[in-house]
GROMACS .gro file of C-alpha atoms in nm:
model
  355
    1MET     CA    1  -2.041   0.703   1.622
    2LYS     CA    2  -1.784   0.896   1.411
    3ALA     CA    3  -1.477   0.767   1.274
    4ILE     CA    4  -1.183   0.965   1.108
    5VAL     CA    5  -0.963   0.767   0.881
    6VAL     CA    6  -0.609   0.912   0.828
    7GLY     CA    7  -0.468   0.817   0.490
    8GLY     CA    8  -0.630   0.755   0.163
    9GLY     CA    9  -0.445   0.470   0.022
   10ILE     CA   10  -0.588   0.134  -0.027
   11GLY     CA   11  -0.611   0.048   0.340
   12GLY     CA   12  -0.756   0.354   0.443
   13LEU     CA   13  -1.031   0.383   0.185
   14ALA     CA   14  -1.125  -0.001   0.258
   15ALA     CA   15  -1.166   0.094   0.630
   16ALA     CA   16  -1.388   0.390   0.542
   17VAL     CA   17  -1.607   0.160   0.301
   18SER     CA   18  -1.608  -0.120   0.579
   19LEU     CA   19  -1.718   0.093   0.874
   20ARG     CA   20  -1.976   0.283   0.664
   21ARG     CA   21  -2.128  -0.060   0.609
   22VAL     CA   22  -2.189  -0.125   0.969
   23GLY     CA   23  -2.328   0.241   1.023
   24TRP     CA   24  -2.046   0.452   1.113
   25GLU     CA   25  -2.019   0.804   1.011
   26VAL     CA   26  -1.670   0.848   0.845
   27VAL     CA   27  -1.429   1.107   0.715
   28VAL     CA   28  -1.103   1.031   0.527
   29HIS     CA   29  -0.816   1.277   0.555
   30GLU     CA   30  -0.541   1.245   0.272
   31ARG     CA   31  -0.230   1.463   0.304
   32ALA     CA   32  -0.164   1.444  -0.068
   33ALA     CA   33  -0.309   1.704  -0.319
   34ALA     CA   34  -0.526   1.431  -0.464
   35PHE     CA   35  -0.662   1.067  -0.396
   36GLY     CA   36  -0.462   0.834  -0.609
   37GLU     CA   37  -0.234   0.524  -0.603
   38ILE     CA   38   0.110   0.480  -0.756
   39GLY     CA   39   0.263   0.165  -0.810
   40ALA     CA   40   0.212  -0.111  -1.044
   41GLY     CA   41   0.042  -0.423  -1.011
   42VAL     CA   42  -0.148  -0.610  -0.727
   43GLY     CA   43  -0.255  -0.966  -0.694
   44VAL     CA   44  -0.589  -0.979  -0.505
   45MET     CA   45  -0.533  -1.315  -0.330
   46PRO     CA   46  -0.845  -1.522  -0.237
   47ASN     CA   47  -0.845  -1.386   0.126
   48ALA     CA   48  -0.844  -1.032  -0.011
   49MET     CA   49  -1.122  -1.117  -0.235
   50ARG     CA   50  -1.344  -1.252   0.067
   51ALA     CA   51  -1.277  -0.892   0.240
   52LEU     CA   52  -1.393  -0.729  -0.081
   53GLU     CA   53  -1.697  -0.933  -0.106
   54TRP     CA   54  -1.813  -0.829   0.258
   55MET     CA   55  -1.744  -0.484   0.144
   56GLY     CA   56  -1.979  -0.525  -0.166
   57VAL     CA   57  -1.718  -0.414  -0.431
   58ASP     CA   58  -1.590  -0.746  -0.545
   59ALA     CA   59  -1.803  -0.735  -0.853
   60GLU     CA   60  -1.626  -0.433  -0.972
   61VAL     CA   61  -1.286  -0.564  -0.882
   62ARG     CA   62  -1.357  -0.897  -1.088
   63ARG     CA   63  -1.471  -0.670  -1.391
   64LEU     CA   64  -1.156  -0.461  -1.369
   65GLY     CA   65  -0.923  -0.749  -1.283
   66THR     CA   66  -0.829  -1.080  -1.444
   67PRO     CA   67  -0.848  -1.406  -1.277
   68ARG     CA   68  -0.510  -1.592  -1.302
   69VAL     CA   69  -0.353  -1.915  -1.172
   70SER     CA   70  -0.013  -1.908  -1.077
   71GLY     CA   71   0.234  -2.066  -1.342
   72GLY     CA   72   0.493  -2.142  -1.076
   73VAL     CA   73   0.859  -2.041  -0.996
   74ARG     CA   74   1.147  -2.025  -1.228
   75SER     CA   75   1.526  -2.014  -1.205
   76SER     CA   76   1.698  -1.696  -1.349
   77ASP     CA   77   1.772  -1.930  -1.661
   78GLY     CA   78   1.431  -1.993  -1.723
   79ARG     CA   79   1.386  -2.341  -1.592
   80TRP     CA   80   1.087  -2.432  -1.420
   81LEU     CA   81   1.140  -2.505  -1.062
   82VAL     CA   82   0.796  -2.547  -0.954
   83HIS     CA   83   0.512  -2.559  -1.224
   84LEU     CA   84   0.183  -2.553  -1.069
   85PRO     CA   85  -0.118  -2.722  -1.223
   86ASP     CA   86  -0.411  -2.512  -1.345
   87VAL     CA   87  -0.680  -2.690  -1.149
   88GLY     CA   88  -0.745  -2.728  -0.774
   89GLN     CA   89  -0.621  -2.367  -0.693
   90GLU     CA   90  -0.825  -2.057  -0.599
   91LYS     CA   91  -0.729  -1.796  -0.859
   92VAL     CA   92  -0.559  -1.461  -0.787
   93THR     CA   93  -0.723  -1.142  -0.937
   94ALA     CA   94  -0.453  -0.943  -1.119
   95MET     CA   95  -0.506  -0.568  -1.161
   96HIS     CA   96  -0.323  -0.243  -1.147
   97ARG     CA   97  -0.318  -0.105  -0.780
   98ALA     CA   98  -0.471   0.236  -0.919
   99ASP     CA   99  -0.791   0.001  -1.048
  100LEU     CA  100  -0.825  -0.128  -0.715
  101HIS     CA  101  -0.797   0.216  -0.541
  102GLY     CA  102  -1.039   0.361  -0.770
  103VAL     CA  103  -1.290   0.088  -0.704
  104LEU     CA  104  -1.263   0.165  -0.321
  105LEU     CA  105  -1.268   0.548  -0.399
  106ARG     CA  106  -1.591   0.527  -0.609
  107ALA     CA  107  -1.762   0.345  -0.322
  108LEU     CA  108  -1.743   0.645  -0.097
  109PRO     CA  109  -1.922   0.972  -0.133
  110SER     CA  110  -1.722   1.265  -0.238
  111GLU     CA  111  -1.820   1.480   0.061
  112ILE     CA  112  -1.623   1.250   0.306
  113LEU     CA  113  -1.313   1.266   0.127
  114PHE     CA  114  -1.058   1.554   0.226
  115ASN     CA  115  -0.721   1.586   0.053
  116ASP     CA  116  -0.450   1.829   0.134
  117ALA     CA  117  -0.536   1.729   0.476
  118GLU     CA  118  -0.241   1.660   0.692
  119VAL     CA  119  -0.291   1.499   1.024
  120THR     CA  120   0.014   1.533   1.266
  121SER     CA  121  -0.156   1.437   1.601
  122VAL     CA  122  -0.443   1.237   1.741
  123GLU     CA  123  -0.514   1.541   1.949
  124ASP     CA  124  -0.646   1.727   1.675
  125LEU     CA  125  -0.911   1.489   1.583
  126ASP     CA  126  -1.267   1.485   1.732
  127ALA     CA  127  -1.402   1.124   1.673
  128ASP     CA  128  -1.501   0.805   1.863
  129LEU     CA  129  -1.234   0.602   1.649
  130VAL     CA  130  -0.939   0.728   1.459
  131VAL     CA  131  -0.807   0.478   1.201
  132ALA     CA  132  -0.434   0.533   1.137
  133ALA     CA  133  -0.372   0.416   0.797
  134ASP     CA  134  -0.097   0.670   0.702
  135GLY     CA  135   0.173   0.402   0.595
  136ILE     CA  136   0.506   0.264   0.703
  137ASN     CA  137   0.620   0.610   0.822
  138SER     CA  138   0.321   0.675   1.008
  139ARG     CA  139   0.316   0.988   1.231
  140LEU     CA  140   0.036   0.880   1.455
  141ARG     CA  141   0.209   0.548   1.528
  142ALA     CA  142   0.518   0.745   1.638
  143GLU     CA  143   0.289   0.954   1.861
  144LEU     CA  144   0.120   0.665   2.002
  145LEU     CA  145   0.390   0.433   2.038
  146PRO     CA  146   0.712   0.640   2.100
  147ASP     CA  147   0.900   0.349   2.218
  148ALA     CA  148   0.843   0.128   1.923
  149PRO     CA  149   1.105   0.095   1.646
  150GLY     CA  150   1.070   0.252   1.325
  151PRO     CA  151   1.098   0.105   0.974
  152VAL     CA  152   1.437  -0.096   0.909
  153TYR     CA  153   1.599  -0.167   0.582
  154ALA     CA  154   1.531  -0.496   0.464
  155GLY     CA  155   1.851  -0.518   0.259
  156ALA     CA  156   1.697  -0.512  -0.102
  157THR     CA  157   1.605  -0.259  -0.350
  158ALA     CA  158   1.295  -0.309  -0.599
  159TRP     CA  159   1.180  -0.190  -0.928
  160ARG     CA  160   0.852  -0.214  -1.067
  161GLY     CA  161   0.635  -0.104  -1.379
  162VAL     CA  162   0.385  -0.187  -1.632
  163ALA     CA  163   0.506  -0.306  -1.970
  164PRO     CA  164   0.264  -0.231  -2.254
  165GLY     CA  165   0.283  -0.537  -2.427
  166PRO     CA  166   0.086  -0.708  -2.559
  167PHE     CA  167   0.224  -1.002  -2.386
  168ASP     CA  168   0.062  -1.361  -2.300
  169LEU     CA  169   0.224  -1.481  -1.992
  170PRO     CA  170   0.130  -1.680  -1.663
  171ILE     CA  171   0.179  -1.541  -1.331
  172SER     CA  172   0.538  -1.636  -1.233
  173GLN     CA  173   0.798  -1.579  -0.979
  174THR     CA  174   1.160  -1.597  -1.069
  175LEU     CA  175   1.457  -1.668  -0.814
  176GLY     CA  176   1.823  -1.607  -0.902
  177PRO     CA  177   2.131  -1.537  -0.702
  178GLY     CA  178   2.040  -1.237  -0.481
  179GLY     CA  179   1.754  -1.145  -0.666
  180GLU     CA  180   1.404  -1.223  -0.764
  181ALA     CA  181   1.121  -1.121  -1.023
  182GLY     CA  182   0.763  -1.135  -1.045
  183VAL     CA  183   0.529  -1.139  -1.354
  184LEU     CA  184   0.173  -1.031  -1.316
  185PRO     CA  185  -0.018  -1.023  -1.646
  186LEU     CA  186  -0.338  -0.794  -1.680
  187GLY     CA  187  -0.633  -0.902  -1.907
  188ASP     CA  188  -0.535  -0.638  -2.166
  189GLY     CA  189  -0.195  -0.753  -2.252
  190ARG     CA  190  -0.011  -0.542  -2.022
  191VAL     CA  191   0.231  -0.699  -1.772
  192CYS     CA  192   0.281  -0.573  -1.433
  193TRP     CA  193   0.634  -0.671  -1.321
  194TYR     CA  194   0.884  -0.622  -1.027
  195VAL     CA  195   1.227  -0.708  -0.982
  196ALA     CA  196   1.439  -0.680  -0.666
  197ALA     CA  197   1.795  -0.712  -0.580
  198MET     CA  198   2.004  -0.738  -0.244
  199ALA     CA  199   2.186  -0.406  -0.223
  200PRO     CA  200   2.296  -0.122   0.009
  201ALA     CA  201   2.011   0.146   0.083
  202GLU     CA  202   1.992   0.402  -0.193
  203ALA     CA  203   2.267   0.233  -0.413
  204ASP     CA  204   2.303   0.369  -0.762
  205LEU     CA  205   2.192   0.079  -0.968
  206ASP     CA  206   2.054  -0.002  -1.311
  207PRO     CA  207   1.796  -0.284  -1.321
  208LEU     CA  208   1.856  -0.341  -1.696
  209GLU     CA  209   2.212  -0.430  -1.605
  210LEU     CA  210   2.128  -0.624  -1.308
  211PHE     CA  211   1.886  -0.853  -1.479
  212ALA     CA  212   2.006  -0.844  -1.833
  213GLY     CA  213   2.121  -1.211  -1.831
  214TRP     CA  214   1.775  -1.333  -1.680
  215HIS     CA  215   1.543  -1.547  -1.863
  216ASP     CA  216   1.311  -1.397  -2.148
  217PRO     CA  217   1.069  -1.189  -2.145
  218LEU     CA  218   1.227  -1.014  -1.823
  219PRO     CA  219   1.471  -0.821  -1.985
  220SER     CA  220   1.237  -0.689  -2.268
  221LEU     CA  221   0.961  -0.625  -2.006
  222LEU     CA  222   1.192  -0.397  -1.821
  223ALA     CA  223   1.335  -0.222  -2.123
  224SER     CA  224   0.972  -0.157  -2.277
  225THR     CA  225   0.836   0.004  -1.981
  226PRO     CA  226   0.794   0.384  -1.995
  227GLU     CA  227   0.805   0.451  -1.630
  228VAL     CA  228   0.989   0.247  -1.383
  229ILE     CA  229   0.955   0.301  -1.011
  230ARG     CA  230   1.230   0.225  -0.776
  231HIS     CA  231   1.212   0.199  -0.393
  232ASP     CA  232   1.429   0.054  -0.118
  233ILE     CA  233   1.245  -0.235   0.072
  234TYR     CA  234   1.170  -0.138   0.447
  235ALA     CA  235   0.983  -0.334   0.690
  236LEU     CA  236   0.840  -0.246   1.035
  237PRO     CA  237   0.946  -0.444   1.324
  238LEU     CA  238   0.678  -0.641   1.513
  239LEU     CA  239   0.480  -0.404   1.727
  240PRO     CA  240   0.327  -0.491   2.095
  241THR     CA  241  -0.014  -0.373   2.008
  242PHE     CA  242  -0.201  -0.226   1.708
  243VAL     CA  243  -0.432  -0.005   1.930
  244SER     CA  244  -0.400   0.299   2.185
  245GLY     CA  245  -0.708   0.448   2.327
  246ARG     CA  246  -0.941   0.509   2.043
  247VAL     CA  247  -0.685   0.470   1.797
  248ALA     CA  248  -0.644   0.163   1.566
  249LEU     CA  249  -0.343   0.106   1.355
  250LEU     CA  250  -0.401  -0.045   1.007
  251GLY     CA  251  -0.221  -0.156   0.703
  252ASP     CA  252   0.130  -0.066   0.671
  253ALA     CA  253   0.116   0.151   0.977
  254ALA     CA  254   0.078  -0.166   1.167
  255HIS     CA  255   0.269  -0.438   1.007
  256ALA     CA  256   0.458  -0.321   0.681
  257MET     CA  257   0.648  -0.627   0.565
  258THR     CA  258   0.866  -0.752   0.291
  259PRO     CA  259   0.677  -0.806  -0.055
  260TYR     CA  260   0.800  -1.175  -0.094
  261LEU     CA  261   0.434  -1.326  -0.039
  262GLY     CA  262   0.241  -1.060  -0.225
  263GLN     CA  263   0.020  -1.018   0.091
  264GLY     CA  264   0.072  -0.650   0.181
  265ALA     CA  265  -0.217  -0.513   0.048
  266CYS     CA  266  -0.433  -0.816   0.104
  267MET     CA  267  -0.359  -0.779   0.485
  268ALA     CA  268  -0.481  -0.409   0.481
  269LEU     CA  269  -0.801  -0.515   0.318
  270GLU     CA  270  -0.846  -0.785   0.609
  271ASP     CA  271  -0.774  -0.517   0.852
  272ALA     CA  272  -1.044  -0.292   0.720
  273VAL     CA  273  -1.314  -0.561   0.746
  274THR     CA  274  -1.200  -0.697   1.095
  275LEU     CA  275  -1.210  -0.337   1.236
  276ALA     CA  276  -1.565  -0.283   1.105
  277VAL     CA  277  -1.702  -0.618   1.235
  278CYS     CA  278  -1.545  -0.544   1.569
  279ASP     CA  279  -1.764  -0.224   1.577
  280GLY     CA  280  -1.528  -0.021   1.790
  281ASP     CA  281  -1.405  -0.284   2.010
  282LEU     CA  282  -1.021  -0.228   1.961
  283VAL     CA  283  -0.925  -0.486   2.202
  284ARG     CA  284  -1.088  -0.755   1.991
  285TYR     CA  285  -0.938  -0.593   1.678
  286ASP     CA  286  -0.590  -0.631   1.825
  287ALA     CA  287  -0.654  -0.985   1.928
  288LEU     CA  288  -0.762  -1.083   1.573
  289ARG     CA  289  -0.517  -0.894   1.367
  290ARG     CA  290  -0.198  -0.881   1.542
  291PRO     CA  291  -0.137  -1.263   1.562
  292ARG     CA  292  -0.256  -1.305   1.176
  293THR     CA  293  -0.057  -1.022   1.034
  294GLN     CA  294   0.242  -1.114   1.216
  295ALA     CA  295   0.250  -1.472   1.117
  296VAL     CA  296   0.246  -1.340   0.760
  297TRP     CA  297   0.497  -1.089   0.841
  298ARG     CA  298   0.730  -1.366   0.960
  299GLY     CA  299   0.624  -1.596   0.646
  300SER     CA  300   0.746  -1.316   0.415
  301ARG     CA  301   1.058  -1.280   0.589
  302LEU     CA  302   1.135  -1.650   0.575
  303ALA     CA  303   1.035  -1.648   0.210
  304GLY     CA  304   1.306  -1.371   0.154
  305ARG     CA  305   1.557  -1.584   0.319
  306PHE     CA  306   1.484  -1.890   0.128
  307GLY     CA  307   1.442  -1.663  -0.226
  308ILE     CA  308   1.630  -1.323  -0.268
  309GLU     CA  309   1.886  -1.361  -0.009
  310VAL     CA  310   2.030  -1.674  -0.121
  311ARG     CA  311   2.349  -1.567  -0.311
  312SER     CA  312   2.638  -1.811  -0.344
  313PRO     CA  313   2.628  -2.065  -0.642
  314ILE     CA  314   2.607  -2.377  -0.409
  315ALA     CA  315   2.320  -2.237  -0.193
  316VAL     CA  316   2.137  -2.152  -0.503
  317ALA     CA  317   2.180  -2.475  -0.659
  318LEU     CA  318   2.092  -2.647  -0.350
  319ARG     CA  319   1.768  -2.434  -0.319
  320ASP     CA  320   1.682  -2.511  -0.660
  321LEU     CA  321   1.724  -2.869  -0.609
  322VAL     CA  322   1.488  -2.854  -0.304
  323LEU     CA  323   1.210  -2.674  -0.511
  324ARG     CA  324   1.233  -2.899  -0.804
  325ALA     CA  325   1.193  -3.196  -0.574
  326LEU     CA  326   0.877  -3.062  -0.426
  327PRO     CA  327   0.548  -3.242  -0.509
  328SER     CA  328   0.295  -2.994  -0.677
  329SER     CA  329   0.065  -3.042  -0.371
  330ALA     CA  330   0.322  -2.928  -0.115
  331ALA     CA  331   0.419  -2.626  -0.351
  332VAL     CA  332   0.060  -2.531  -0.358
  333ARG     CA  333   0.011  -2.556   0.017
  334GLY     CA  334   0.352  -2.343   0.071
  335MET     CA  335   0.221  -2.070  -0.185
  336THR     CA  336  -0.151  -2.043  -0.047
  337GLN     CA  337  -0.113  -2.113   0.326
  338PHE     CA  338  -0.190  -1.744   0.393
  339ALA     CA  339  -0.466  -1.727   0.152
  340THR     CA  340  -0.714  -1.889   0.350
  341TRP     CA  341  -0.884  -1.639   0.587
  342GLU     CA  342  -1.235  -1.650   0.739
  343LEU     CA  343  -1.422  -1.336   0.841
  344PRO     CA  344  -1.473  -1.297   1.201
  345ALA     CA  345  -1.838  -1.282   1.323
  346ARG     CA  346  -1.968  -0.899   1.368
  347PHE     CA  347  -1.967  -0.773   1.718
  348THR     CA  348  -2.208  -0.509   1.780
  349ARG     CA  349  -2.147  -0.234   2.045
  350THR     CA  350  -2.428  -0.381   2.253
  351GLY     CA  351  -2.217  -0.705   2.268
  352ARG     CA  352  -2.447  -0.914   2.044
  353ASN     CA  353  -2.324  -1.118   1.753
  354ALA     CA  354  -2.468  -1.017   1.413
  355GLN     CA  355  -2.467  -1.141   1.053
   0.00000   0.00000   0.00000
């Protein structure tokens, strides 16, 4: 059985690794001139680590990443709203997105990887399975589901980067009026960070000015970062299906979501493993992945409404009061509710369950 993966990002490479593990012949087409990953940090949540374990690459991910426990949530003036305990939690592995991408890339033989290979139509592809992992602006999705809505601006702009440090910080999230920030420390003293603010699309804004009054070390993280990436945040409205004929949508092509739960890349890793264990049964893949990812999509949207979208001083004060009143156990459950995920049983093409 032959599969063609369209898109060489984290989700596409993970799909290729996973499908090869169950015996598929796979090739990957990437339209860019080289395989690579831009961006800053990624938190490999426990659910994503379980997917990487199934792929057999978790040891390398753990070697390159750093296990961390979240420090909690702070207000823009630095007060802790939720300070989480260091015990009783599964750890998040902090790493650079390029490192995670590299782990998956090295798990694949070079002869199946084709860059400068743009795919514009499923009709051009001779395969039993086509994996559309070509991102939020997926051309294949537009071809297969012409009536489905395209990406919609989520009302916020984000900046991210890697501060050289050295810093010694916990993982944390900061909520302020109409904005939020996140800190993801790497093991070598560098810090991956992001900030986001409610703003019109393509607004001419300076993050150094927007976040100048926020607590330390956020201003110094931004100021010391040599390369800052800016992008407007878009989300894909919920789709009626992730499959069409022999094509499966995966990752952002299927369920691009706002980043407020940090689960976007994690969902793509889950997609990849589920697609492989379904072994070509796309009806089952859709039944397993669409409810799960759309629940996370809704959760991230709700987190945004309770977080970055709160702007007025009265609403900010009320939100902060609610968060400070939460017991630690409730806060942990709220932050980890989507990090629990069990791999589905493998279903072979002959209809037999397998390990």
